[in-house]
PDB file of C-alpha atoms in Angstrom:
ATOM      1  CA  MET A   1     141.978  67.059  98.779  1.00 77.00           C
ATOM      2  CA  PRO A   2     139.730  64.302  96.349  1.00 87.00           C
ATOM      3  CA  LYS A   3     139.180  60.861  97.184  1.00 94.00           C
ATOM      4  CA  PRO A   4     140.638  57.705  96.761  1.00 97.00           C
ATOM      5  CA  VAL A   5     139.201  56.084  93.886  1.00 98.00           C
ATOM      6  CA  VAL A   6     137.719  52.129  93.363  1.00 98.00           C
ATOM      7  CA  ILE A   7     137.449  51.166  90.036  1.00 98.00           C
ATOM      8  CA  THR A   8     134.315  48.316  89.649  1.00 98.00           C
ATOM      9  CA  ALA A   9     132.773  46.674  86.244  1.00 98.00           C
ATOM     10  CA  ASP A  10     129.672  44.852  86.153  1.00 97.00           C
ATOM     11  CA  SER A  11     130.737  40.958  85.919  1.00 96.00           C
ATOM     12  CA  PRO A  12     130.684  40.511  81.748  1.00 95.00           C
ATOM     13  CA  VAL A  13     134.028  42.086  82.374  1.00 96.00           C
ATOM     14  CA  ASP A  14     135.544  38.939  82.031  1.00 95.00           C
ATOM     15  CA  LEU A  15     138.882  38.850  83.681  1.00 95.00           C
ATOM     16  CA  THR A  16     139.456  36.719  85.905  1.00 92.00           C
ATOM     17  CA  PRO A  17     139.610  36.362  90.017  1.00 93.00           C
ATOM     18  CA  ALA A  18     143.558  36.822  89.492  1.00 94.00           C
ATOM     19  CA  LEU A  19     143.066  39.195  87.041  1.00 95.00           C
ATOM     20  CA  ALA A  20     140.843  41.486  89.124  1.00 96.00           C
ATOM     21  CA  ALA A  21     142.913  40.930  92.007  1.00 96.00           C
ATOM     22  CA  GLN A  22     146.032  42.395  90.320  1.00 96.00           C
ATOM     23  CA  PHE A  23     143.377  45.575  88.982  1.00 96.00           C
ATOM     24  CA  ASN A  24     142.406  45.776  91.955  1.00 97.00           C
ATOM     25  CA  ILE A  25     138.811  45.750  90.625  1.00 98.00           C
ATOM     26  CA  LEU A  26     135.755  45.584  91.509  1.00 98.00           C
ATOM     27  CA  VAL A  27     132.855  43.004  90.127  1.00 98.00           C
ATOM     28  CA  ILE A  28     129.798  42.851  90.930  1.00 97.00           C
ATOM     29  CA  PRO A  29     127.672  39.739  89.168  1.00 96.00           C
ATOM     30  CA  LEU A  30     124.797  39.363  86.827  1.00 96.00           C
ATOM     31  CA  TYR A  31     122.048  37.271  87.193  1.00 95.00           C
ATOM     32  CA  VAL A  32     121.566  33.063  85.358  1.00 92.00           C
ATOM     33  CA  THR A  33     118.865  31.043  84.849  1.00 89.00           C
ATOM     34  CA  LEU A  34     119.427  27.259  84.805  1.00 87.00           C
ATOM     35  CA  GLY A  35     116.923  24.787  85.769  1.00 84.00           C
ATOM     36  CA  GLY A  36     113.950  27.319  87.066  1.00 85.00           C
ATOM     37  CA  ARG A  37     117.079  28.201  89.299  1.00 91.00           C
ATOM     38  CA  THR A  38     119.359  32.005  89.714  1.00 93.00           C
ATOM     39  CA  TYR A  39     122.716  32.219  89.986  1.00 94.00           C
ATOM     40  CA  ARG A  40     124.725  35.075  90.545  1.00 94.00           C
ATOM     41  CA  ASP A  41     127.286  34.402  88.169  1.00 93.00           C
ATOM     42  CA  GLY A  42     130.870  33.782  88.863  1.00 89.00           C
ATOM     43  CA  VAL A  43     129.985  33.574  92.602  1.00 93.00           C
ATOM     44  CA  ASP A  44     127.324  31.133  93.161  1.00 90.00           C
ATOM     45  CA  ILE A  45     128.077  29.210  89.145  1.00 89.00           C
ATOM     46  CA  SER A  46     131.289  28.504  86.863  1.00 89.00           C
ATOM     47  CA  THR A  47     131.243  28.762  83.753  1.00 90.00           C
ATOM     48  CA  ARG A  48     132.694  24.803  83.766  1.00 91.00           C
ATOM     49  CA  GLU A  49     129.643  23.913  85.401  1.00 90.00           C
ATOM     50  CA  LEU A  50     126.919  25.943  82.806  1.00 88.00           C
ATOM     51  CA  PHE A  51     128.784  23.801  80.014  1.00 88.00           C
ATOM     52  CA  ASP A  52     128.325  20.277  81.892  1.00 88.00           C
ATOM     53  CA  ARG A  53     124.263  21.632  82.251  1.00 88.00           C
ATOM     54  CA  TYR A  54     124.118  21.878  78.893  1.00 85.00           C
ATOM     55  CA  GLU A  55     126.457  18.832  77.772  1.00 83.00           C
ATOM     56  CA  ASN A  56     124.667  16.200  80.116  1.00 86.00           C
ATOM     57  CA  GLU A  57     120.966  17.705  81.019  1.00 84.00           C
ATOM     58  CA  LYS A  58     121.109  20.216  77.455  1.00 81.00           C
ATOM     59  CA  MET A  59     120.454  22.611  79.166  1.00 81.00           C
ATOM     60  CA  ILE A  60     121.444  26.467  77.904  1.00 82.00           C
ATOM     61  CA  PRO A  61     120.924  29.209  80.708  1.00 86.00           C
ATOM     62  CA  GLY A  62     119.536  33.072  80.482  1.00 86.00           C
ATOM     63  CA  THR A  63     120.536  35.923  81.871  1.00 89.00           C
ATOM     64  CA  SER A  64     119.200  39.259  83.953  1.00 91.00           C
ATOM     65  CA  ALA A  65     120.457  42.565  84.408  1.00 93.00           C
ATOM     66  CA  ILE A  66     121.916  43.787  87.901  1.00 96.00           C
ATOM     67  CA  PRO A  67     118.923  44.725  89.908  1.00 96.00           C
ATOM     68  CA  ILE A  68     119.053  49.270  91.150  1.00 97.00           C
ATOM     69  CA  ALA A  69     119.070  47.217  94.908  1.00 98.00           C
ATOM     70  CA  ASP A  70     121.937  45.369  93.945  1.00 98.00           C
ATOM     71  CA  TYR A  71     124.004  48.282  92.321  1.00 98.00           C
ATOM     72  CA  VAL A  72     122.905  50.785  95.761  1.00 98.00           C
ATOM     73  CA  SER A  73     124.300  47.872  98.040  1.00 98.00           C
ATOM     74  CA  PHE A  74     127.455  47.681  95.940  1.00 98.00           C
ATOM     75  CA  PHE A  75     128.758  51.436  95.511  1.00 98.00           C
ATOM     76  CA  HIS A  76     127.903  52.126  99.290  1.00 98.00           C
ATOM     77  CA  SER A  77     130.280  49.656 100.273  1.00 98.00           C
ATOM     78  CA  PHE A  78     132.410  51.665  98.802  1.00 98.00           C
ATOM     79  CA  THR A  79     131.085  55.156  99.716  1.00 98.00           C
ATOM     80  CA  ASP A  80     130.233  54.926 103.176  1.00 97.00           C
ATOM     81  CA  LYS A  81     134.457  54.231 103.824  1.00 97.00           C
ATOM     82  CA  GLY A  82     135.206  57.808 101.626  1.00 97.00           C
ATOM     83  CA  PHE A  83     136.069  56.080  98.182  1.00 98.00           C
ATOM     84  CA  ALA A  84     134.496  57.867  94.728  1.00 98.00           C
ATOM     85  CA  VAL A  85     133.748  54.833  92.199  1.00 98.00           C
ATOM     86  CA  VAL A  86     133.892  54.759  88.133  1.00 98.00           C
ATOM     87  CA  HIS A  87     131.732  51.689  87.619  1.00 98.00           C
ATOM     88  CA  PHE A  88     131.946  50.214  84.023  1.00 98.00           C
ATOM     89  CA  SER A  89     128.579  48.422  82.892  1.00 97.00           C
ATOM     90  CA  LEU A  90     127.664  46.774  80.330  1.00 95.00           C
ATOM     91  CA  SER A  91     126.663  48.750  77.064  1.00 94.00           C
ATOM     92  CA  SER A  92     123.668  50.067  77.325  1.00 93.00           C
ATOM     93  CA  ALA A  93     122.786  48.874  73.636  1.00 91.00           C
ATOM     94  CA  ILE A  94     122.103  45.311  74.814  1.00 88.00           C
ATOM     95  CA  SER A  95     121.745  45.235  78.355  1.00 89.00           C
ATOM     96  CA  SER A  96     119.595  47.067  80.407  1.00 93.00           C
ATOM     97  CA  THR A  97     122.050  47.532  83.233  1.00 94.00           C
ATOM     98  CA  HIS A  98     123.422  49.869  82.199  1.00 96.00           C
ATOM     99  CA  GLN A  99     120.278  51.850  83.557  1.00 97.00           C
ATOM    100  CA  ASN A 100     119.693  50.800  86.474  1.00 97.00           C
ATOM    101  CA  ALA A 101     123.244  51.332  87.399  1.00 98.00           C
ATOM    102  CA  LEU A 102     122.350  54.909  86.126  1.00 97.00           C
ATOM    103  CA  ILE A 103     119.747  54.659  88.463  1.00 98.00           C
ATOM    104  CA  ALA A 104     121.396  53.599  91.204  1.00 98.00           C
ATOM    105  CA  ALA A 105     123.957  55.846  90.949  1.00 98.00           C
ATOM    106  CA  GLU A 106     121.530  59.031  91.565  1.00 97.00           C
ATOM    107  CA  GLU A 107     121.518  58.453  95.803  1.00 95.00           C
ATOM    108  CA  PHE A 108     125.673  59.419  94.978  1.00 97.00           C
ATOM    109  CA  SER A 109     127.106  62.280  94.571  1.00 94.00           C
ATOM    110  CA  ASP A 110     130.776  60.293  93.771  1.00 96.00           C
ATOM    111  CA  VAL A 111     129.727  56.998  91.226  1.00 98.00           C
ATOM    112  CA  HIS A 112     130.201  57.410  88.073  1.00 98.00           C
ATOM    113  CA  VAL A 113     128.771  55.055  85.781  1.00 98.00           C
ATOM    114  CA  VAL A 114     130.842  54.760  82.455  1.00 98.00           C
ATOM    115  CA  ASP A 115     128.669  53.534  79.620  1.00 97.00           C
ATOM    116  CA  SER A 116     131.289  50.618  78.029  1.00 96.00           C
ATOM    117  CA  LEU A 117     129.942  51.127  73.822  1.00 96.00           C
ATOM    118  CA  ASN A 118     131.870  46.941  74.991  1.00 94.00           C
ATOM    119  CA  LEU A 119     131.532  43.519  76.652  1.00 92.00           C
ATOM    120  CA  SER A 120     134.065  41.650  77.777  1.00 94.00           C
ATOM    121  CA  THR A 121     137.302  42.037  77.163  1.00 93.00           C
ATOM    122  CA  GLY A 122     136.393  45.440  75.691  1.00 95.00           C
ATOM    123  CA  ILE A 123     135.574  46.088  79.007  1.00 97.00           C
ATOM    124  CA  ALA A 124     138.165  45.215  80.731  1.00 96.00           C
ATOM    125  CA  LEU A 125     140.396  47.459  78.157  1.00 96.00           C
ATOM    126  CA  LEU A 126     138.703  50.128  79.267  1.00 97.00           C
ATOM    127  CA  ALA A 127     138.248  49.520  83.240  1.00 97.00           C
ATOM    128  CA  VAL A 128     142.693  48.269  83.013  1.00 96.00           C
ATOM    129  CA  LYS A 129     143.278  52.054  81.461  1.00 96.00           C
ATOM    130  CA  ALA A 130     141.130  53.547  83.475  1.00 98.00           C
ATOM    131  CA  CYS A 131     142.957  50.928  86.567  1.00 97.00           C
ATOM    132  CA  ALA A 132     146.120  53.506  85.361  1.00 96.00           C
ATOM    133  CA  MET A 133     145.074  56.390  86.121  1.00 97.00           C
ATOM    134  CA  ARG A 134     144.104  55.435  89.742  1.00 97.00           C
ATOM    135  CA  ASP A 135     147.400  54.842  89.760  1.00 97.00           C
ATOM    136  CA  GLU A 136     148.271  58.130  89.076  1.00 96.00           C
ATOM    137  CA  GLY A 137     146.395  59.712  91.156  1.00 96.00           C
ATOM    138  CA  LEU A 138     143.556  61.079  88.551  1.00 97.00           C
ATOM    139  CA  ASP A 139     140.563  61.553  90.585  1.00 97.00           C
ATOM    140  CA  ALA A 140     136.693  60.709  89.955  1.00 97.00           C
ATOM    141  CA  ARG A 141     135.504  62.674  87.278  1.00 97.00           C
ATOM    142  CA  GLU A 142     138.347  63.090  85.458  1.00 98.00           C
ATOM    143  CA  ILE A 143     139.074  59.037  85.128  1.00 98.00           C
ATOM    144  CA  PHE A 144     135.517  58.575  83.764  1.00 98.00           C
ATOM    145  CA  ASP A 145     136.525  61.654  80.997  1.00 98.00           C
ATOM    146  CA  ALA A 146     138.637  60.147  80.033  1.00 97.00           C
ATOM    147  CA  VAL A 147     138.157  57.045  79.395  1.00 97.00           C
ATOM    148  CA  ASN A 148     135.017  57.936  78.022  1.00 97.00           C
ATOM    149  CA  ALA A 149     136.713  59.372  75.789  1.00 97.00           C
ATOM    150  CA  LEU A 150     138.379  56.456  74.478  1.00 96.00           C
ATOM    151  CA  ARG A 151     135.530  54.418  73.552  1.00 96.00           C
ATOM    152  CA  PRO A 152     135.492  54.111  69.960  1.00 95.00           C
ATOM    153  CA  GLN A 153     139.635  53.592  69.856  1.00 96.00           C
ATOM    154  CA  VAL A 154     138.102  50.366  71.350  1.00 96.00           C
ATOM    155  CA  CYS A 155     138.536  46.919  68.909  1.00 95.00           C
ATOM    156  CA  GLN A 156     136.119  44.197  70.230  1.00 95.00           C
ATOM    157  CA  SER A 157     135.387  41.045  67.973  1.00 95.00           C
ATOM    158  CA  PHE A 158     134.309  37.319  69.060  1.00 94.00           C
ATOM    159  CA  VAL A 159     133.687  34.282  66.686  1.00 95.00           C
ATOM    160  CA  ILE A 160     131.405  31.719  66.969  1.00 91.00           C
ATOM    161  CA  ASP A 161     131.775  27.546  67.315  1.00 90.00           C
ATOM    162  CA  LYS A 162     127.608  27.165  67.968  1.00 81.00           C
ATOM    163  CA  LEU A 163     124.923  29.299  67.854  1.00 78.00           C
ATOM    164  CA  GLU A 164     122.317  27.397  69.417  1.00 76.00           C
ATOM    165  CA  PHE A 165     122.746  29.762  72.656  1.00 75.00           C
ATOM    166  CA  LEU A 166     122.956  33.005  70.526  1.00 73.00           C
ATOM    167  CA  ARG A 167     119.293  31.622  69.057  1.00 69.00           C
ATOM    168  CA  LYS A 168     117.794  30.066  72.412  1.00 67.00           C
ATOM    169  CA  GLY A 169     119.393  34.142  74.138  1.00 56.00           C
ATOM    170  CA  GLY A 170     117.768  35.577  71.343  1.00 55.00           C
ATOM    171  CA  ARG A 171     120.218  36.989  69.584  1.00 53.00           C
ATOM    172  CA  CYS A 172     119.801  35.899  66.755  1.00 53.00           C
ATOM    173  CA  SER A 173     116.604  34.292  64.993  1.00 46.00           C
ATOM    174  CA  ALA A 174     115.936  30.385  64.548  1.00 41.00           C
ATOM    175  CA  LEU A 175     116.449  30.796  60.498  1.00 43.00           C
ATOM    176  CA  THR A 176     119.684  32.200  60.605  1.00 58.00           C
ATOM    177  CA  ALA A 177     120.994  29.745  63.631  1.00 50.00           C
ATOM    178  CA  LEU A 178     119.586  26.301  61.357  1.00 50.00           C
ATOM    179  CA  GLY A 179     121.241  28.001  57.634  1.00 58.00           C
ATOM    180  CA  ALA A 180     125.024  28.295  59.756  1.00 56.00           C
ATOM    181  CA  ASN A 181     124.381  24.989  61.342  1.00 58.00           C
ATOM    182  CA  VAL A 182     123.724  23.186  58.138  1.00 58.00           C
ATOM    183  CA  LEU A 183     126.558  25.262  56.509  1.00 66.00           C
ATOM    184  CA  ASN A 184     128.643  24.593  58.957  1.00 74.00           C
ATOM    185  CA  ILE A 185     129.219  28.598  59.307  1.00 83.00           C
ATOM    186  CA  HIS A 186     130.746  30.287  62.037  1.00 88.00           C
ATOM    187  CA  PRO A 187     130.658  34.503  62.441  1.00 88.00           C
ATOM    188  CA  SER A 188     132.186  36.314  63.646  1.00 90.00           C
ATOM    189  CA  ILE A 189     131.278  39.165  65.604  1.00 89.00           C
ATOM    190  CA  GLU A 190     132.072  42.980  66.388  1.00 91.00           C
ATOM    191  CA  MET A 191     130.758  45.265  68.432  1.00 91.00           C
ATOM    192  CA  ILE A 192     129.467  48.043  66.737  1.00 90.00           C
ATOM    193  CA  ASP A 193     128.467  51.615  68.867  1.00 90.00           C
ATOM    194  CA  GLY A 194     127.307  49.953  71.908  1.00 90.00           C
ATOM    195  CA  LYS A 195     125.380  46.981  69.016  1.00 88.00           C
ATOM    196  CA  LEU A 196     126.859  43.797  68.429  1.00 85.00           C
ATOM    197  CA  GLU A 197     127.135  42.960  64.648  1.00 85.00           C
ATOM    198  CA  LEU A 198     127.752  40.023  62.486  1.00 84.00           C
ATOM    199  CA  ALA A 199     131.764  40.706  60.485  1.00 86.00           C
ATOM    200  CA  LYS A 200     132.465  37.605  58.840  1.00 88.00           C
ATOM    201  CA  LYS A 201     130.912  33.992  58.130  1.00 88.00           C
ATOM    202  CA  TYR A 202     134.124  31.085  58.798  1.00 92.00           C
ATOM    203  CA  ARG A 203     132.977  28.216  56.925  1.00 90.00           C
ATOM    204  CA  GLY A 204     134.939  24.580  58.177  1.00 90.00           C
ATOM    205  CA  LYS A 205     136.905  23.419  61.441  1.00 92.00           C
ATOM    206  CA  ILE A 206     136.755  25.830  64.367  1.00 93.00           C
ATOM    207  CA  GLU A 207     140.458  24.970  65.494  1.00 94.00           C
ATOM    208  CA  THR A 208     141.492  26.667  62.157  1.00 95.00           C
ATOM    209  CA  ILE A 209     138.990  28.854  61.592  1.00 96.00           C
ATOM    210  CA  GLN A 210     140.221  31.172  64.948  1.00 96.00           C
ATOM    211  CA  VAL A 211     143.380  30.551  63.896  1.00 97.00           C
ATOM    212  CA  ASN A 212     142.108  32.946  60.658  1.00 96.00           C
ATOM    213  CA  TYR A 213     139.629  34.754  62.575  1.00 97.00           C
ATOM    214  CA  ILE A 214     143.411  35.912  65.082  1.00 96.00           C
ATOM    215  CA  GLN A 215     144.637  36.464  61.820  1.00 96.00           C
ATOM    216  CA  ASP A 216     142.235  38.660  59.775  1.00 95.00           C
ATOM    217  CA  GLN A 217     141.116  40.985  62.540  1.00 95.00           C
ATOM    218  CA  LEU A 218     145.399  41.875  63.616  1.00 95.00           C
ATOM    219  CA  GLN A 219     144.970  43.120  59.627  1.00 93.00           C
ATOM    220  CA  LYS A 220     141.811  44.480  58.700  1.00 90.00           C
ATOM    221  CA  HIS A 221     142.991  46.801  61.483  1.00 87.00           C
ATOM    222  CA  ASN A 222     145.367  50.271  61.344  1.00 83.00           C
ATOM    223  CA  ARG A 223     147.030  52.267  63.626  1.00 91.00           C
ATOM    224  CA  ILE A 224     146.895  49.262  66.062  1.00 94.00           C
ATOM    225  CA  HIS A 225     147.926  50.236  69.888  1.00 93.00           C
ATOM    226  CA  ARG A 226     150.724  47.951  70.890  1.00 91.00           C
ATOM    227  CA  GLY A 227     150.507  48.210  74.631  1.00 92.00           C
ATOM    228  CA  ILE A 228     147.215  44.880  75.873  1.00 94.00           C
ATOM    229  CA  ALA A 229     145.355  43.305  74.487  1.00 96.00           C
ATOM    230  CA  LEU A 230     142.706  41.105  75.544  1.00 96.00           C
ATOM    231  CA  LEU A 231     142.306  36.823  74.174  1.00 97.00           C
ATOM    232  CA  CYS A 232     138.639  36.042  75.972  1.00 96.00           C
ATOM    233  CA  HIS A 233     137.567  31.725  75.455  1.00 96.00           C
ATOM    234  CA  THR A 234     134.900  30.327  76.816  1.00 94.00           C
ATOM    235  CA  GLY A 235     136.476  26.339  77.933  1.00 90.00           C
ATOM    236  CA  ILE A 236     138.627  26.107  74.746  1.00 94.00           C
ATOM    237  CA  PRO A 237     141.400  23.018  75.915  1.00 93.00           C
ATOM    238  CA  ALA A 238     144.268  25.291  77.492  1.00 92.00           C
ATOM    239  CA  GLN A 239     146.614  23.942  74.760  1.00 94.00           C
ATOM    240  CA  GLN A 240     145.063  25.233  72.645  1.00 94.00           C
ATOM    241  CA  VAL A 241     144.363  28.580  73.738  1.00 94.00           C
ATOM    242  CA  GLU A 242     147.802  28.851  74.647  1.00 95.00           C
ATOM    243  CA  ALA A 243     149.183  28.921  70.780  1.00 96.00           C
ATOM    244  CA  LEU A 244     146.699  31.765  70.503  1.00 96.00           C
ATOM    245  CA  ARG A 245     147.920  34.137  72.581  1.00 95.00           C
ATOM    246  CA  ARG A 246     151.537  32.963  70.991  1.00 95.00           C
ATOM    247  CA  LEU A 247     149.591  34.114  67.355  1.00 96.00           C
ATOM    248  CA  VAL A 248     148.575  37.590  69.230  1.00 96.00           C
ATOM    249  CA  GLU A 249     152.483  37.886  69.823  1.00 93.00           C
ATOM    250  CA  SER A 250     154.372  36.923  67.278  1.00 92.00           C
ATOM    251  CA  THR A 251     151.462  38.907  64.257  1.00 93.00           C
ATOM    252  CA  LEU A 252     152.448  42.101  66.122  1.00 92.00           C
ATOM    253  CA  ASP A 253     154.275  42.485  69.100  1.00 90.00           C
ATOM    254  CA  PHE A 254     152.186  44.310  72.042  1.00 94.00           C
ATOM    255  CA  GLU A 255     153.601  44.953  75.351  1.00 93.00           C
ATOM    256  CA  GLN A 256     151.068  42.479  76.529  1.00 93.00           C
ATOM    257  CA  VAL A 257     149.004  40.195  76.173  1.00 95.00           C
ATOM    258  CA  ILE A 258     146.332  39.334  78.615  1.00 95.00           C
ATOM    259  CA  LEU A 259     144.666  35.554  78.753  1.00 95.00           C
ATOM    260  CA  THR A 260     141.764  35.771  80.171  1.00 94.00           C
ATOM    261  CA  GLU A 261     137.805  33.357  80.021  1.00 94.00           C
ATOM    262  CA  ALA A 262     134.135  34.361  79.911  1.00 95.00           C
ATOM    263  CA  GLY A 263     132.304  34.389  82.531  1.00 94.00           C
ATOM    264  CA  CYS A 264     128.528  32.488  82.591  1.00 92.00           C
ATOM    265  CA  THR A 265     127.278  35.707  81.481  1.00 92.00           C
ATOM    266  CA  ILE A 266     128.756  36.283  78.040  1.00 92.00           C
ATOM    267  CA  SER A 267     129.184  32.311  77.707  1.00 91.00           C
ATOM    268  CA  ALA A 268     125.544  31.620  78.302  1.00 89.00           C
ATOM    269  CA  HIS A 269     125.531  33.504  75.275  1.00 87.00           C
ATOM    270  CA  CYS A 270     128.173  32.462  73.173  1.00 88.00           C
ATOM    271  CA  GLY A 271     128.750  29.102  74.094  1.00 88.00           C
ATOM    272  CA  PRO A 272     131.849  26.722  73.762  1.00 91.00           C
ATOM    273  CA  ASN A 273     135.287  27.313  71.905  1.00 93.00           C
ATOM    274  CA  CYS A 274     134.287  31.259  71.446  1.00 95.00           C
ATOM    275  CA  LEU A 275     137.227  32.680  71.207  1.00 97.00           C
ATOM    276  CA  GLY A 276     137.057  37.128  70.599  1.00 97.00           C
ATOM    277  CA  LEU A 277     140.229  39.696  71.120  1.00 97.00           C
ATOM    278  CA  ALA A 278     139.672  43.518  72.617  1.00 97.00           C
ATOM    279  CA  PHE A 279     143.129  45.733  72.179  1.00 97.00           C
ATOM    280  CA  LEU A 280     142.736  49.313  70.945  1.00 96.00           C
ATOM    281  CA  LEU A 281     143.026  52.187  67.604  1.00 95.00           C
ATOM    282  CA  LYS A 282     145.781  55.358  68.094  1.00 89.00           C
TER     283      LYS A 282
END
């Protein structure tokens, strides 16, 4: 008889604790450094605290990968109880977390590490699909193979308000950031083959840009699967982000539009008022 399966993910899966509990996805935190101290993403520090430190002290955080030892301990907590594990890591093209998870998994016969080739809700889409397969009774290897085949269908992007966080985090050059700030440019970035690629440059007020970004994303892609869409943000006011969620619903008749808020790892690089959208292609 196959072992029962646990679905796990790195913290940049960006599901709120309530959503993670709803789907029964177990999360291991990356690390955030701020003011000379190190915190566990979503455990010792929240996104709101992170942005408060920026607003009050102009501190921009850094992030670091999950150590191999953390993964070993995390995986043991499930395998020691007789579970097989399917773990979703942050894209190997942008973080060493995947490699660390792979090294840790070598100690186990029943831990399968998926390189999501994504971040944030792009990871979440794959993990949620894996949960459905788990609930249907598929074993860990079957789930691993199925979600790997599904990765090319994930469409994940986001639009940035302030480039200062990306620049300080080494995600774009200082010159690019300066030019964008002077010209009031807000870039839309897409995940392509696991890497961050510039998709479009917007100008104007961020509230208007967020509406245009959603419309552009839903119009530019053919054969969008009408199952689940995930809308993620970094501290956008509740009334505004709910209006954006309704816009997604009214533009395409998705079965479900899930609203979530980014954790500290993604927020540390994207800054406040970032909006991301993820869905699957047929």
